[in-house]
Coordinates of C-alpha atoms in Angstrom, one line a residue:
I1 CA 13.6 -20.2 30.2
L2 CA 11.8 -23.6 30.7
S3 CA 9.2 -22.8 28.1
G4 CA 11.9 -21.8 25.5
K5 CA 10.4 -18.3 25.0
F6 CA 13.6 -16.6 26.3
M7 CA 15.8 -18.3 23.7
T8 CA 13.4 -17.7 20.9
D9 CA 13.2 -14.0 21.8
F10 CA 17.0 -13.8 22.4
E11 CA 17.6 -15.3 18.9
S12 CA 15.4 -12.7 17.3
Y13 CA 17.2 -10.0 19.3
T14 CA 20.6 -11.1 18.3
Q15 CA 19.7 -11.3 14.6
D16 CA 18.4 -7.7 14.8
Q17 CA 21.4 -6.4 16.7
F18 CA 24.1 -8.3 14.7
P19 CA 27.1 -5.9 13.9
L20 CA 26.9 -4.4 10.4
R21 CA 23.6 -6.3 9.9
D22 CA 22.3 -4.0 7.2
H23 CA 25.6 -4.0 5.3
F24 CA 25.6 -7.8 5.2
R25 CA 22.0 -7.9 4.1
Q26 CA 22.8 -5.4 1.3
L27 CA 25.8 -7.5 0.3
K28 CA 23.7 -10.6 0.1
A29 CA 21.0 -8.8 -1.9
V30 CA 23.5 -7.3 -4.4
F31 CA 25.2 -10.8 -4.8
S32 CA 21.8 -12.4 -5.5
Y33 CA 20.8 -9.8 -8.1
D34 CA 24.1 -9.0 -9.9
V35 CA 26.1 -12.3 -9.5
L36 CA 23.4 -15.0 -9.3
H37 CA 21.0 -13.0 -11.5
K38 CA 18.1 -13.8 -9.3
L39 CA 14.9 -11.9 -10.1
D40 CA 14.0 -11.0 -6.6
N41 CA 15.3 -10.8 -3.0
N42 CA 13.0 -11.7 -0.1
G43 CA 10.1 -11.6 -2.6
I44 CA 11.0 -8.0 -3.6
Y45 CA 12.0 -7.1 -7.1
I46 CA 13.0 -3.9 -8.9
A47 CA 11.3 -3.2 -12.2
D48 CA 11.7 0.0 -14.2
G49 CA 13.1 1.7 -11.0
Y50 CA 10.1 0.6 -8.9
A51 CA 10.5 -1.7 -5.9
A52 CA 7.5 -4.1 -5.7
K53 CA 6.5 -7.3 -4.0
M54 CA 5.9 -10.6 -5.8
E55 CA 2.1 -10.9 -5.2
Y56 CA 1.5 -14.3 -6.8
P57 CA -0.5 -16.4 -7.0
L58 CA -3.9 -15.1 -6.3
S59 CA -5.4 -16.8 -3.2
E60 CA -8.8 -18.0 -4.2
K61 CA -9.5 -18.9 -0.6
S62 CA -8.8 -15.4 0.7
L63 CA -10.8 -13.9 -2.2
N64 CA -13.9 -16.0 -1.6
G65 CA -13.6 -15.4 2.1
A66 CA -13.7 -11.7 1.5
V67 CA -16.8 -12.0 -0.6
T68 CA -18.5 -14.1 2.1
K69 CA -17.6 -11.4 4.8
F70 CA -18.8 -8.5 2.6
Q71 CA -22.1 -10.4 2.0
K72 CA -22.5 -11.0 5.7
I73 CA -21.9 -7.3 6.5
Y74 CA -24.5 -6.3 3.9
D75 CA -27.1 -8.7 5.2
L76 CA -26.6 -7.6 8.8
Y77 CA -26.2 -3.8 8.4
L78 CA -27.0 -2.5 4.9
K79 CA -29.8 -4.5 3.3
D80 CA -33.0 -2.5 3.0
R81 CA -31.2 0.5 4.6
C82 CA -28.7 1.5 1.8
D83 CA -29.3 1.4 -1.9
N84 CA -26.0 3.0 -3.0
V85 CA -23.1 0.5 -2.2
L86 CA -19.9 0.9 -4.2
F87 CA -16.6 -0.8 -4.2
A88 CA -13.2 -0.5 -5.9
V89 CA -10.5 -3.0 -6.3
V90 CA -7.1 -1.3 -5.6
P91 CA -4.3 -2.9 -7.6
D92 CA -0.9 -3.3 -6.1
K93 CA 2.1 -1.7 -7.9
G94 CA 3.0 -4.9 -9.6
Y95 CA -0.1 -4.7 -11.7
Y96 CA 1.7 -1.9 -13.7
V97 CA 5.3 -3.1 -13.6
A98 CA 5.4 -6.9 -13.3
E99 CA 4.6 -8.0 -16.8
E100 CA 7.0 -5.7 -18.6
G101 CA 9.8 -6.8 -16.2
G102 CA 9.0 -10.5 -16.6
Y103 CA 7.5 -11.0 -13.2
L104 CA 4.3 -12.7 -12.1
S105 CA 1.4 -10.8 -10.7
M106 CA -2.1 -11.4 -9.4
D107 CA -5.1 -11.9 -11.9
Y108 CA -7.1 -8.7 -11.2
D109 CA -9.6 -9.7 -13.9
R110 CA -10.4 -12.8 -11.8
I111 CA -10.7 -10.6 -8.6
S112 CA -13.2 -8.3 -10.4
E113 CA -15.2 -11.3 -11.7
T114 CA -15.4 -12.8 -8.2
M115 CA -16.4 -9.5 -6.6
A116 CA -19.1 -9.1 -9.2
Q117 CA -21.0 -11.8 -7.2
L118 CA -22.0 -9.0 -4.9
S119 CA -24.8 -7.9 -7.2
W120 CA -26.0 -5.3 -4.7
A121 CA -22.7 -3.3 -5.1
Q122 CA -21.5 -1.1 -8.0
H123 CA -17.9 -1.7 -9.1
I124 CA -15.8 1.4 -9.8
D125 CA -12.9 0.2 -11.9
I126 CA -10.0 2.5 -11.2
R127 CA -7.2 0.4 -12.8
D128 CA -7.0 2.6 -16.0
L129 CA -6.9 5.7 -13.8
L130 CA -3.6 4.7 -12.2
T131 CA 0.0 4.1 -13.5
A132 CA 3.1 3.0 -11.7
E133 CA 4.0 6.7 -11.3
D134 CA 1.1 7.1 -8.9
Y135 CA 2.9 4.9 -6.3
Y136 CA 6.0 5.6 -4.3
F137 CA 9.1 4.0 -5.8
T138 CA 9.9 2.2 -2.5
D139 CA 6.5 1.8 -0.9
T140 CA 3.1 0.2 -1.4
H141 CA 1.2 3.5 -1.1
W142 CA -0.1 6.0 -3.5
R143 CA 1.3 9.5 -3.9
Q144 CA -1.4 12.0 -2.8
E145 CA -0.4 14.6 -5.4
K146 CA -1.1 12.1 -8.2
L147 CA -4.6 10.9 -7.2
I148 CA -6.9 13.6 -8.4
P149 CA -8.3 11.5 -11.3
V150 CA -9.0 8.6 -8.9
A151 CA -10.6 10.9 -6.3
Q152 CA -12.8 12.4 -8.9
A153 CA -14.0 9.0 -10.2
L154 CA -14.9 7.9 -6.7
G155 CA -16.5 11.2 -5.9
D156 CA -18.6 11.2 -9.1
A157 CA -19.8 7.7 -8.3
M158 CA -20.8 8.7 -4.8
G159 CA -22.2 12.1 -5.8
V160 CA -19.6 13.9 -3.7
P161 CA -17.8 17.0 -5.1
V162 CA -14.1 16.7 -5.0
R163 CA -11.7 19.6 -4.5
T164 CA -9.2 19.8 -7.4
E165 CA -7.0 22.7 -6.2
Y166 CA -4.4 22.0 -3.6
E167 CA -1.0 23.1 -2.5
I168 CA 1.8 20.5 -2.2
E169 CA 3.8 20.4 1.0
K170 CA 7.1 18.5 1.0
A171 CA 8.5 16.7 4.0
W172 CA 12.0 17.9 5.0
W173 CA 13.3 14.3 5.3
D174 CA 14.0 11.8 2.6
F175 CA 11.4 9.1 2.5
K176 CA 12.4 5.4 2.5
G177 CA 9.4 3.1 2.0
V178 CA 8.7 -0.4 3.3
Y179 CA 10.4 -2.0 0.3
H180 CA 13.6 0.0 0.9
G181 CA 14.5 -2.1 3.9
Q182 CA 12.9 -5.4 2.7
A183 CA 14.8 -5.4 -0.6
A184 CA 18.1 -4.6 1.2
L185 CA 19.3 -3.0 -2.1
P186 CA 20.9 0.4 -2.5
V187 CA 17.6 1.9 -3.6
P188 CA 17.6 5.7 -3.5
S189 CA 15.2 7.6 -1.1
E190 CA 12.5 9.9 -2.5
D191 CA 10.4 12.9 -1.7
L192 CA 7.3 12.6 0.5
N193 CA 4.5 15.1 -0.3
W194 CA 1.1 15.7 1.0
L195 CA -1.8 18.0 -0.1
T196 CA -3.1 21.0 1.8
W197 CA -5.5 23.8 1.2
E198 CA -6.6 27.1 2.8
G199 CA -8.6 26.3 5.9
M200 CA -7.2 22.8 6.3
E201 CA -5.8 23.7 9.7
D202 CA -9.4 24.1 10.9
V203 CA -10.3 20.5 9.9
T204 CA -10.1 17.9 12.7
V205 CA -10.9 14.3 13.0
Y206 CA -12.0 12.3 16.0
S207 CA -9.4 9.9 17.4
H208 CA -10.9 6.9 19.0
D209 CA -7.5 6.1 20.5
S210 CA -7.3 9.3 22.5
G211 CA -11.0 10.2 22.6
T212 CA -10.2 13.7 21.3
E213 CA -10.3 15.8 18.2
V214 CA -6.9 15.9 16.4
P215 CA -5.6 17.6 13.3
L216 CA -6.0 16.0 9.9
Y217 CA -2.2 15.5 9.7
N218 CA 0.1 14.7 12.5
R219 CA 3.2 16.5 11.5
D220 CA 5.1 15.2 14.6
K221 CA 5.0 11.8 12.9

């Protein structure tokens, strides 16, 4: 109490537990969009049915910091030990929907130019292999079932064969991504799919958290 931590935590708690909180948030969001005609709510906007975050402007400091860190990792661990280093810049969803919707987005040409300073690494440009449809409507992530072209490009660059035949499993619940709550708008839920193949149940990965071998997918989650 004397430090003030209790009141700070209590304020956060009461905001989260406020009666009809989500309804009030949605009312505020709809008012901002439909009445005030604001382009975004909490930095989230809807363009062509896709919810995306306003990722602008590009942080030159963060970008240069990343290049410095990658260079340090290379000098410490990879130099004279690995002659096949590759990287790909993964664009956010706004790269594909922002301009047409009249929104601002990061300069990915600038990102690629800066990353090119890493002369010891080969750049795999995957931007033309993706479209907005490869992302979930309400989330930041890619849809597994849409990514075969990207996987093949990465596999070809690394000399790794990529399986192209899969079965699609669909989750029994409706998926609501991270932007669904942040936008506070009545955005519809969507299907969540993942890829499987014969023999996948025999594949395990090592979990450093538990120190055991676990299945590739945790269906309980």
